[in-house]
Amino acid sequence: MTPTACEYRPGLEGIPATQSSISYVDGQHGILEYRGIRIEEIARSSSFLESAYLLIWGGLPTTIDLKAFEHEVQYHRRLKYRIRDMMKCFPESGHPMDALQACAAALGLFHSRRELSDPAYVQNAVVRLIAKIPTMVAAFKMMRKGNDPVQPRDDLSYAANFLYMLNEQEPDPLAARIFDICLMLHAEHTINASTFSAMVTASTLTDPYAVVASAVGTLAGPLHGGANEAVIAMLQEIGSVDNVRPYISDRIANKQKIMGFGHRVYKVKDPRAVILQGLAEQLFAKVGRDDYYDIALELELVIEEKLGHKGVYPNVDFYSGLVYRKLGIPTDLFTPIFAIARVAGWLAHWKEQIGKNRIFRPTQIYEGPHEQPYISIEKRLQLWEK
Ligand code: ACO
């Protein structure tokens, strides 16, 4: 069947790419659910590992299943020395997302059996990727400065251990809980660009390490996961509350996007941004307000006034950076942290995809010429010399 121009939608906007029971978004009413459970409920009551289990295995675990999953993840946190040796060769100036993509792909070299129909293989891959990705991010942070990576600590929770490996200091329990909630909020979000990339890669029946590496590369872009870094750069550039209005007017006049705002699906404030703003305020109450928070509040007001009619409101990336800054996390680790969380969603979609696989092979509308003559290089030279 030849597609017609009227069937084509740039960015595949609104085109269903799969049938899925992992998560649900209602962009008009600001609703997000994981396996039918509202994100607000998950953020209030669950943990990252429990919500990862929910997303990947399809239901909330029993106490025994959760303990077993937590124990397995804790057991596999360490990196193989060959991966650490490989990381020593990475340039200090390289972006941590590129380092993470390389490490996720390299992990596949150690588990190349690729028996996708074996539940034990699937379980092992899920555990290893969830366990080792935070260690890779923290190790790169230390090793790019020539320091040894901080070894994971078995007595700490998933979130607390990551903050410990980053800062070589056991985090305050509130900081660890807030970070765990941030991971839950970023764990899954239907068919966004990186998840679609994961699904396309999965549909070739390659290994899950290649699936995650492909998704990490897609998440890195500034229109997707990379926006949280860009938000901090923008707040820095604006510099003061008084400068918000002229800055926004200038960007809108020049048809430039304002980072941390707008979403393909949400036409109201992203429910995750609402929760993140609350977390930022909890953290500010304990350790002091962030210098950029007043600028952020003014930005939200001005954007609502100028772009609210187009459905442009804060997305998940707008307040996450302010939380991470207060947790002492360097700006270029914001997107790798997004990846630590989103690996749960990618793996859930990988598992769903291989369970009912058909390789992705869309079509195109060809716009180029036909029946062109081939001109030999000698003739082309003569033509160019004229
Ligand atoms: N700043 C200014 N105007 C905006 C913004 C924005 N951030 N977002 C959307 N708009 C405007 C568009 O210019 C467009 O206006 P028009 O109808 O007059 O042309 C209208 O709102 C509709 O927006 P689209 O561009 O059609 O939205 P699309 O679905 O293509 O893009 C996207 C969504 C990429 C997220 C966009 O809003 C954007 O670039 N935002 C900034 C980057 C960002 O924060 N990305 C993170 C997204 S969340 C995530 O990936 C985890």
mmCIF file of N, CA and C in Angstrom, residues 200-304:
data_model
loop_
_atom_site.group_PDB
_atom_site.id
_atom_site.type_symbol
_atom_site.label_atom_id
_atom_site.label_comp_id
_atom_site.label_asym_id
_atom_site.label_seq_id
_atom_site.Cartn_x
_atom_site.Cartn_y
_atom_site.Cartn_z
ATOM 1 N N VAL A 200 12.219 -0.128 18.811
ATOM 2 C CA VAL A 200 12.670 -0.440 17.448
ATOM 3 C C VAL A 200 13.875 -1.382 17.519
ATOM 4 N N THR A 201 14.816 -1.059 18.425
ATOM 5 C CA THR A 201 16.005 -1.906 18.577
ATOM 6 C C THR A 201 15.598 -3.290 19.078
ATOM 7 N N ALA A 202 14.688 -3.319 20.066
ATOM 8 C CA ALA A 202 14.223 -4.609 20.611
ATOM 9 C C ALA A 202 13.587 -5.464 19.517
ATOM 10 N N SER A 203 12.881 -4.825 18.599
ATOM 11 C CA SER A 203 12.121 -5.582 17.586
ATOM 12 C C SER A 203 13.030 -6.342 16.615
ATOM 13 N N THR A 204 14.331 -6.029 16.619
ATOM 14 C CA THR A 204 15.249 -6.815 15.777
ATOM 15 C C THR A 204 15.727 -8.068 16.516
ATOM 16 N N LEU A 205 15.271 -8.232 17.770
ATOM 17 C CA LEU A 205 15.656 -9.348 18.654
ATOM 18 C C LEU A 205 17.148 -9.336 19.013
ATOM 19 N N THR A 206 17.714 -8.137 19.042
ATOM 20 C CA THR A 206 19.075 -8.008 19.551
ATOM 21 C C THR A 206 19.042 -8.124 21.094
ATOM 22 N N ASP A 207 20.202 -7.937 21.749
ATOM 23 C CA ASP A 207 20.218 -8.128 23.198
ATOM 24 C C ASP A 207 19.758 -6.859 23.942
ATOM 25 N N PRO A 208 19.330 -7.003 25.195
ATOM 26 C CA PRO A 208 18.789 -5.859 25.940
ATOM 27 C C PRO A 208 19.828 -4.783 26.239
ATOM 28 N N TYR A 209 21.114 -5.141 26.188
ATOM 29 C CA TYR A 209 22.161 -4.136 26.437
ATOM 30 C C TYR A 209 22.214 -3.170 25.250
ATOM 31 N N ALA A 210 22.062 -3.712 24.038
ATOM 32 C CA ALA A 210 22.001 -2.860 22.838
ATOM 33 C C ALA A 210 20.727 -2.016 22.862
ATOM 34 N N VAL A 211 19.641 -2.587 23.381
ATOM 35 C CA VAL A 211 18.368 -1.848 23.470
ATOM 36 C C VAL A 211 18.557 -0.628 24.375
ATOM 37 N N VAL A 212 19.179 -0.848 25.545
ATOM 38 C CA VAL A 212 19.361 0.252 26.500
ATOM 39 C C VAL A 212 20.375 1.264 25.950
ATOM 40 N N ALA A 213 21.444 0.779 25.307
ATOM 41 C CA ALA A 213 22.448 1.708 24.746
ATOM 42 C C ALA A 213 21.793 2.611 23.698
ATOM 43 N N SER A 214 20.945 2.032 22.882
ATOM 44 C CA SER A 214 20.270 2.815 21.845
ATOM 45 C C SER A 214 19.355 3.868 22.477
ATOM 46 N N ALA A 215 18.627 3.478 23.517
ATOM 47 C CA ALA A 215 17.730 4.423 24.189
ATOM 48 C C ALA A 215 18.513 5.536 24.894
ATOM 49 N N VAL A 216 19.664 5.195 25.479
ATOM 50 C CA VAL A 216 20.485 6.219 26.159
ATOM 51 C C VAL A 216 20.903 7.288 25.133
ATOM 52 N N GLY A 217 21.320 6.845 23.951
ATOM 53 C CA GLY A 217 21.731 7.789 22.897
ATOM 54 C C GLY A 217 20.585 8.714 22.508
ATOM 55 N N THR A 218 19.384 8.176 22.490
ATOM 56 C CA THR A 218 18.220 8.993 22.094
ATOM 57 C C THR A 218 17.827 9.962 23.210
ATOM 58 N N LEU A 219 17.945 9.499 24.454
ATOM 59 C CA LEU A 219 17.567 10.362 25.590
ATOM 60 C C LEU A 219 18.483 11.581 25.705
ATOM 61 N N ALA A 220 19.702 11.460 25.166
ATOM 62 C CA ALA A 220 20.715 12.507 25.376
ATOM 63 C C ALA A 220 20.385 13.853 24.713
ATOM 64 N N GLY A 221 19.493 13.842 23.726
ATOM 65 C CA GLY A 221 19.247 15.076 22.958
ATOM 66 C C GLY A 221 18.533 16.168 23.751
ATOM 67 N N PRO A 222 18.794 17.451 23.413
ATOM 68 C CA PRO A 222 18.219 18.565 24.172
ATOM 69 C C PRO A 222 16.703 18.691 24.064
ATOM 70 N N LEU A 223 16.084 18.046 23.072
ATOM 71 C CA LEU A 223 14.615 18.116 23.019
ATOM 72 C C LEU A 223 13.976 17.019 23.867
ATOM 73 N N HIS A 224 14.815 16.143 24.424
ATOM 74 C CA HIS A 224 14.264 15.032 25.234
ATOM 75 C C HIS A 224 14.893 15.126 26.622
ATOM 76 N N GLY A 225 15.673 14.138 27.046
ATOM 77 C CA GLY A 225 16.208 14.137 28.418
ATOM 78 C C GLY A 225 17.177 15.269 28.685
ATOM 79 N N GLY A 226 17.861 15.721 27.628
ATOM 80 C CA GLY A 226 18.885 16.765 27.808
ATOM 81 C C GLY A 226 18.311 18.114 28.202
ATOM 82 N N ALA A 227 16.965 18.247 28.192
ATOM 83 C CA ALA A 227 16.370 19.552 28.494
ATOM 84 C C ALA A 227 16.608 19.981 29.949
ATOM 85 N N ASN A 228 16.770 19.013 30.873
ATOM 86 C CA ASN A 228 16.935 19.417 32.286
ATOM 87 C C ASN A 228 18.255 20.175 32.506
ATOM 88 N N GLU A 229 19.281 19.795 31.737
ATOM 89 C CA GLU A 229 20.550 20.553 31.796
ATOM 90 C C GLU A 229 20.345 21.946 31.228
ATOM 91 N N ALA A 230 19.628 21.994 30.085
ATOM 92 C CA ALA A 230 19.418 23.273 29.398
ATOM 93 C C ALA A 230 18.607 24.236 30.260
ATOM 94 N N VAL A 231 17.725 23.706 31.122
ATOM 95 C CA VAL A 231 16.914 24.575 31.993
ATOM 96 C C VAL A 231 17.831 25.345 32.946
ATOM 97 N N ILE A 232 18.800 24.650 33.533
ATOM 98 C CA ILE A 232 19.707 25.325 34.482
ATOM 99 C C ILE A 232 20.541 26.379 33.752
ATOM 100 N N ALA A 233 21.000 26.048 32.537
ATOM 101 C CA ALA A 233 21.773 27.026 31.764
ATOM 102 C C ALA A 233 20.904 28.256 31.474
ATOM 103 N N MET A 234 19.618 28.011 31.191
ATOM 104 C CA MET A 234 18.706 29.124 30.895
ATOM 105 C C MET A 234 18.480 29.977 32.148
ATOM 106 N N LEU A 235 18.265 29.349 33.309
ATOM 107 C CA LEU A 235 18.037 30.114 34.547
ATOM 108 C C LEU A 235 19.270 30.970 34.874
ATOM 109 N N GLN A 236 20.424 30.385 34.605
ATOM 110 C CA GLN A 236 21.694 31.097 34.834
ATOM 111 C C GLN A 236 21.778 32.311 33.897
ATOM 112 N N GLU A 237 21.422 32.073 32.629
ATOM 113 C CA GLU A 237 21.492 33.152 31.629
ATOM 114 C C GLU A 237 20.510 34.279 31.977
ATOM 115 N N ILE A 238 19.314 33.924 32.448
ATOM 116 C CA ILE A 238 18.318 34.951 32.793
ATOM 117 C C ILE A 238 18.829 35.781 33.973
ATOM 118 N N GLY A 239 19.339 35.098 34.992
ATOM 119 C CA GLY A 239 20.089 35.776 36.068
ATOM 120 C C GLY A 239 19.272 36.497 37.115
ATOM 121 N N SER A 240 18.113 37.108 36.763
ATOM 122 C CA SER A 240 17.332 37.819 37.775
ATOM 123 C C SER A 240 15.852 37.781 37.400
ATOM 124 N N VAL A 241 15.000 37.954 38.404
ATOM 125 C CA VAL A 241 13.547 37.924 38.182
ATOM 126 C C VAL A 241 13.153 39.025 37.170
ATOM 127 N N ASP A 242 13.796 40.188 37.273
ATOM 128 C CA ASP A 242 13.447 41.318 36.382
ATOM 129 C C ASP A 242 13.727 41.003 34.920
ATOM 130 N N ASN A 243 14.649 40.089 34.695
ATOM 131 C CA ASN A 243 15.049 39.796 33.313
ATOM 132 C C ASN A 243 14.155 38.739 32.645
ATOM 133 N N VAL A 244 13.229 38.150 33.428
ATOM 134 C CA VAL A 244 12.429 37.041 32.885
ATOM 135 C C VAL A 244 11.577 37.499 31.703
ATOM 136 N N ARG A 245 10.808 38.577 31.910
ATOM 137 C CA ARG A 245 9.876 39.032 30.869
ATOM 138 C C ARG A 245 10.611 39.378 29.560
ATOM 139 N N PRO A 246 11.671 40.242 29.600
ATOM 140 C CA PRO A 246 12.366 40.544 28.329
ATOM 141 C C PRO A 246 12.971 39.299 27.685
ATOM 142 N N TYR A 247 13.503 38.371 28.512
ATOM 143 C CA TYR A 247 14.119 37.150 27.967
ATOM 144 C C TYR A 247 13.075 36.329 27.207
ATOM 145 N N ILE A 248 11.893 36.155 27.825
ATOM 146 C CA ILE A 248 10.846 35.324 27.202
ATOM 147 C C ILE A 248 10.331 36.014 25.923
ATOM 148 N N SER A 249 10.103 37.331 26.009
ATOM 149 C CA SER A 249 9.583 38.049 24.843
ATOM 150 C C SER A 249 10.553 37.907 23.681
ATOM 151 N N ASP A 250 11.840 38.033 23.979
ATOM 152 C CA ASP A 250 12.861 37.921 22.946
ATOM 153 C C ASP A 250 12.857 36.530 22.312
ATOM 154 N N ARG A 251 12.774 35.501 23.143
ATOM 155 C CA ARG A 251 12.800 34.122 22.606
ATOM 156 C C ARG A 251 11.553 33.852 21.767
ATOM 157 N N ILE A 252 10.405 34.311 22.253
ATOM 158 C CA ILE A 252 9.173 34.051 21.496
ATOM 159 C C ILE A 252 9.243 34.792 20.162
ATOM 160 N N ALA A 253 9.731 36.047 20.188
ATOM 161 C CA ALA A 253 9.835 36.835 18.941
ATOM 162 C C ALA A 253 10.759 36.137 17.943
ATOM 163 N N ASN A 254 11.804 35.473 18.464
ATOM 164 C CA ASN A 254 12.756 34.787 17.576
ATOM 165 C C ASN A 254 12.401 33.312 17.335
ATOM 166 N N LYS A 255 11.180 32.948 17.707
ATOM 167 C CA LYS A 255 10.682 31.570 17.522
ATOM 168 C C LYS A 255 11.598 30.513 18.130
ATOM 169 N N GLN A 256 12.162 30.853 19.297
ATOM 170 C CA GLN A 256 13.016 29.874 19.994
ATOM 171 C C GLN A 256 12.216 29.231 21.128
ATOM 172 N N LYS A 257 12.499 27.956 21.370
ATOM 173 C CA LYS A 257 11.774 27.228 22.422
ATOM 174 C C LYS A 257 12.329 27.611 23.799
ATOM 175 N N ILE A 258 11.442 27.564 24.790
ATOM 176 C CA ILE A 258 11.879 27.802 26.163
ATOM 177 C C ILE A 258 12.013 26.434 26.830
ATOM 178 N N MET A 259 13.205 26.153 27.308
ATOM 179 C CA MET A 259 13.513 24.804 27.810
ATOM 180 C C MET A 259 12.734 24.482 29.086
ATOM 181 N N GLY A 260 12.302 23.220 29.181
ATOM 182 C CA GLY A 260 11.539 22.793 30.358
ATOM 183 C C GLY A 260 10.057 23.091 30.242
ATOM 184 N N PHE A 261 9.650 23.608 29.082
ATOM 185 C CA PHE A 261 8.225 23.899 28.847
ATOM 186 C C PHE A 261 7.764 23.194 27.580
ATOM 187 N N GLY A 262 6.484 22.841 27.575
ATOM 188 C CA GLY A 262 5.890 22.222 26.388
ATOM 189 C C GLY A 262 6.054 20.717 26.411
ATOM 190 N N HIS A 263 5.115 20.046 25.793
ATOM 191 C CA HIS A 263 5.153 18.585 25.742
ATOM 192 C C HIS A 263 4.261 18.126 24.597
ATOM 193 N N ARG A 264 4.696 17.077 23.919
ATOM 194 C CA ARG A 264 3.884 16.547 22.829
ATOM 195 C C ARG A 264 2.510 16.089 23.325
ATOM 196 N N VAL A 265 2.449 15.564 24.537
ATOM 197 C CA VAL A 265 1.187 14.989 25.022
ATOM 198 C C VAL A 265 0.479 15.898 26.039
ATOM 199 N N TYR A 266 1.229 16.412 27.034
ATOM 200 C CA TYR A 266 0.565 17.230 28.061
ATOM 201 C C TYR A 266 0.241 18.616 27.527
ATOM 202 N N LYS A 267 -0.984 19.033 27.708
ATOM 203 C CA LYS A 267 -1.371 20.396 27.357
ATOM 204 C C LYS A 267 -1.732 21.174 28.619
ATOM 205 N N VAL A 268 -1.405 20.589 29.786
ATOM 206 C CA VAL A 268 -1.525 21.253 31.090
ATOM 207 C C VAL A 268 -0.185 21.009 31.803
ATOM 208 N N LYS A 269 -0.038 21.491 33.037
ATOM 209 C CA LYS A 269 1.226 21.264 33.750
ATOM 210 C C LYS A 269 1.421 19.758 33.975
ATOM 211 N N ASP A 270 2.579 19.284 33.607
ATOM 212 C CA ASP A 270 2.946 17.876 33.740
ATOM 213 C C ASP A 270 2.789 17.457 35.220
ATOM 214 N N PRO A 271 2.046 16.371 35.514
ATOM 215 C CA PRO A 271 1.851 16.003 36.927
ATOM 216 C C PRO A 271 3.170 15.738 37.648
ATOM 217 N N ARG A 272 4.200 15.328 36.899
ATOM 218 C CA ARG A 272 5.499 15.074 37.527
ATOM 219 C C ARG A 272 6.153 16.387 37.926
ATOM 220 N N ALA A 273 5.903 17.456 37.132
ATOM 221 C CA ALA A 273 6.455 18.774 37.488
ATOM 222 C C ALA A 273 5.810 19.268 38.778
ATOM 223 N N VAL A 274 4.508 18.960 38.957
ATOM 224 C CA VAL A 274 3.817 19.378 40.187
ATOM 225 C C VAL A 274 4.487 18.696 41.389
ATOM 226 N N ILE A 275 4.732 17.393 41.274
ATOM 227 C CA ILE A 275 5.344 16.655 42.395
ATOM 228 C C ILE A 275 6.779 17.146 42.628
ATOM 229 N N LEU A 276 7.523 17.348 41.540
ATOM 230 C CA LEU A 276 8.922 17.792 41.673
ATOM 231 C C LEU A 276 9.016 19.168 42.328
ATOM 232 N N GLN A 277 8.080 20.044 41.993
ATOM 233 C CA GLN A 277 8.087 21.369 42.612
ATOM 234 C C GLN A 277 7.887 21.227 44.126
ATOM 235 N N GLY A 278 6.972 20.327 44.522
ATOM 236 C CA GLY A 278 6.744 20.071 45.954
ATOM 237 C C GLY A 278 8.007 19.529 46.620
ATOM 238 N N LEU A 279 8.716 18.627 45.925
ATOM 239 C CA LEU A 279 9.944 18.055 46.488
ATOM 240 C C LEU A 279 11.012 19.133 46.643
ATOM 241 N N ALA A 280 11.102 20.002 45.614
ATOM 242 C CA ALA A 280 12.094 21.094 45.677
ATOM 243 C C ALA A 280 11.812 21.945 46.910
ATOM 244 N N GLU A 281 10.527 22.243 47.149
ATOM 245 C CA GLU A 281 10.193 23.098 48.295
ATOM 246 C C GLU A 281 10.517 22.408 49.622
ATOM 247 N N GLN A 282 10.286 21.078 49.686
ATOM 248 C CA GLN A 282 10.636 20.325 50.917
ATOM 249 C C GLN A 282 12.132 20.423 51.192
ATOM 250 N N LEU A 283 12.894 20.288 50.105
ATOM 251 C CA LEU A 283 14.356 20.319 50.236
ATOM 252 C C LEU A 283 14.834 21.721 50.625
ATOM 253 N N PHE A 284 14.221 22.749 50.008
ATOM 254 C CA PHE A 284 14.613 24.132 50.326
ATOM 255 C C PHE A 284 14.331 24.427 51.803
ATOM 256 N N ALA A 285 13.193 23.870 52.320
ATOM 257 C CA ALA A 285 12.839 24.117 53.730
ATOM 258 C C ALA A 285 13.921 23.547 54.644
ATOM 259 N N LYS A 286 14.585 22.479 54.205
ATOM 260 C CA LYS A 286 15.593 21.847 55.059
ATOM 261 C C LYS A 286 16.989 22.449 54.863
ATOM 262 N N VAL A 287 17.360 22.702 53.582
ATOM 263 C CA VAL A 287 18.763 23.115 53.355
ATOM 264 C C VAL A 287 18.909 24.510 52.728
ATOM 265 N N GLY A 288 17.807 25.252 52.641
ATOM 266 C CA GLY A 288 17.908 26.616 52.098
ATOM 267 C C GLY A 288 17.403 26.679 50.661
ATOM 268 N N ARG A 289 16.811 27.833 50.327
ATOM 269 C CA ARG A 289 16.190 28.035 49.018
ATOM 270 C C ARG A 289 17.250 28.141 47.929
ATOM 271 N N ASP A 290 16.917 27.679 46.737
ATOM 272 C CA ASP A 290 17.836 27.791 45.607
ATOM 273 C C ASP A 290 17.722 29.204 45.021
ATOM 274 N N ASP A 291 18.877 29.774 44.652
ATOM 275 C CA ASP A 291 18.910 31.151 44.093
ATOM 276 C C ASP A 291 18.003 31.273 42.875
ATOM 277 N N TYR A 292 17.866 30.157 42.118
ATOM 278 C CA TYR A 292 17.119 30.240 40.860
ATOM 279 C C TYR A 292 15.612 30.035 41.024
ATOM 280 N N TYR A 293 15.163 29.701 42.251
ATOM 281 C CA TYR A 293 13.756 29.313 42.395
ATOM 282 C C TYR A 293 12.804 30.463 42.074
ATOM 283 N N ASP A 294 13.156 31.692 42.520
ATOM 284 C CA ASP A 294 12.272 32.833 42.239
ATOM 285 C C ASP A 294 12.197 33.091 40.740
ATOM 286 N N ILE A 295 13.323 32.912 40.054
ATOM 287 C CA ILE A 295 13.325 33.102 38.584
ATOM 288 C C ILE A 295 12.409 32.043 37.954
ATOM 289 N N ALA A 296 12.498 30.808 38.469
ATOM 290 C CA ALA A 296 11.679 29.721 37.921
ATOM 291 C C ALA A 296 10.189 30.023 38.119
ATOM 292 N N LEU A 297 9.817 30.513 39.306
ATOM 293 C CA LEU A 297 8.400 30.806 39.571
ATOM 294 C C LEU A 297 7.888 31.900 38.637
ATOM 295 N N GLU A 298 8.717 32.938 38.438
ATOM 296 C CA GLU A 298 8.319 34.038 37.553
ATOM 297 C C GLU A 298 8.191 33.532 36.103
ATOM 298 N N LEU A 299 9.140 32.672 35.707
ATOM 299 C CA LEU A 299 9.097 32.089 34.352
ATOM 300 C C LEU A 299 7.777 31.360 34.129
ATOM 301 N N GLU A 300 7.392 30.556 35.119
ATOM 302 C CA GLU A 300 6.163 29.773 34.978
ATOM 303 C C GLU A 300 4.962 30.705 34.776
ATOM 304 N N LEU A 301 4.940 31.816 35.544
ATOM 305 C CA LEU A 301 3.830 32.780 35.424
ATOM 306 C C LEU A 301 3.795 33.419 34.044
ATOM 307 N N VAL A 302 4.982 33.872 33.593
ATOM 308 C CA VAL A 302 5.043 34.587 32.307
ATOM 309 C C VAL A 302 4.715 33.642 31.148
ATOM 310 N N ILE A 303 5.198 32.400 31.216
ATOM 311 C CA ILE A 303 4.914 31.448 30.120
ATOM 312 C C ILE A 303 3.419 31.129 30.083
ATOM 313 N N GLU A 304 2.824 30.987 31.254
ATOM 314 C CA GLU A 304 1.382 30.693 31.273
ATOM 315 C C GLU A 304 0.618 31.837 30.599
#
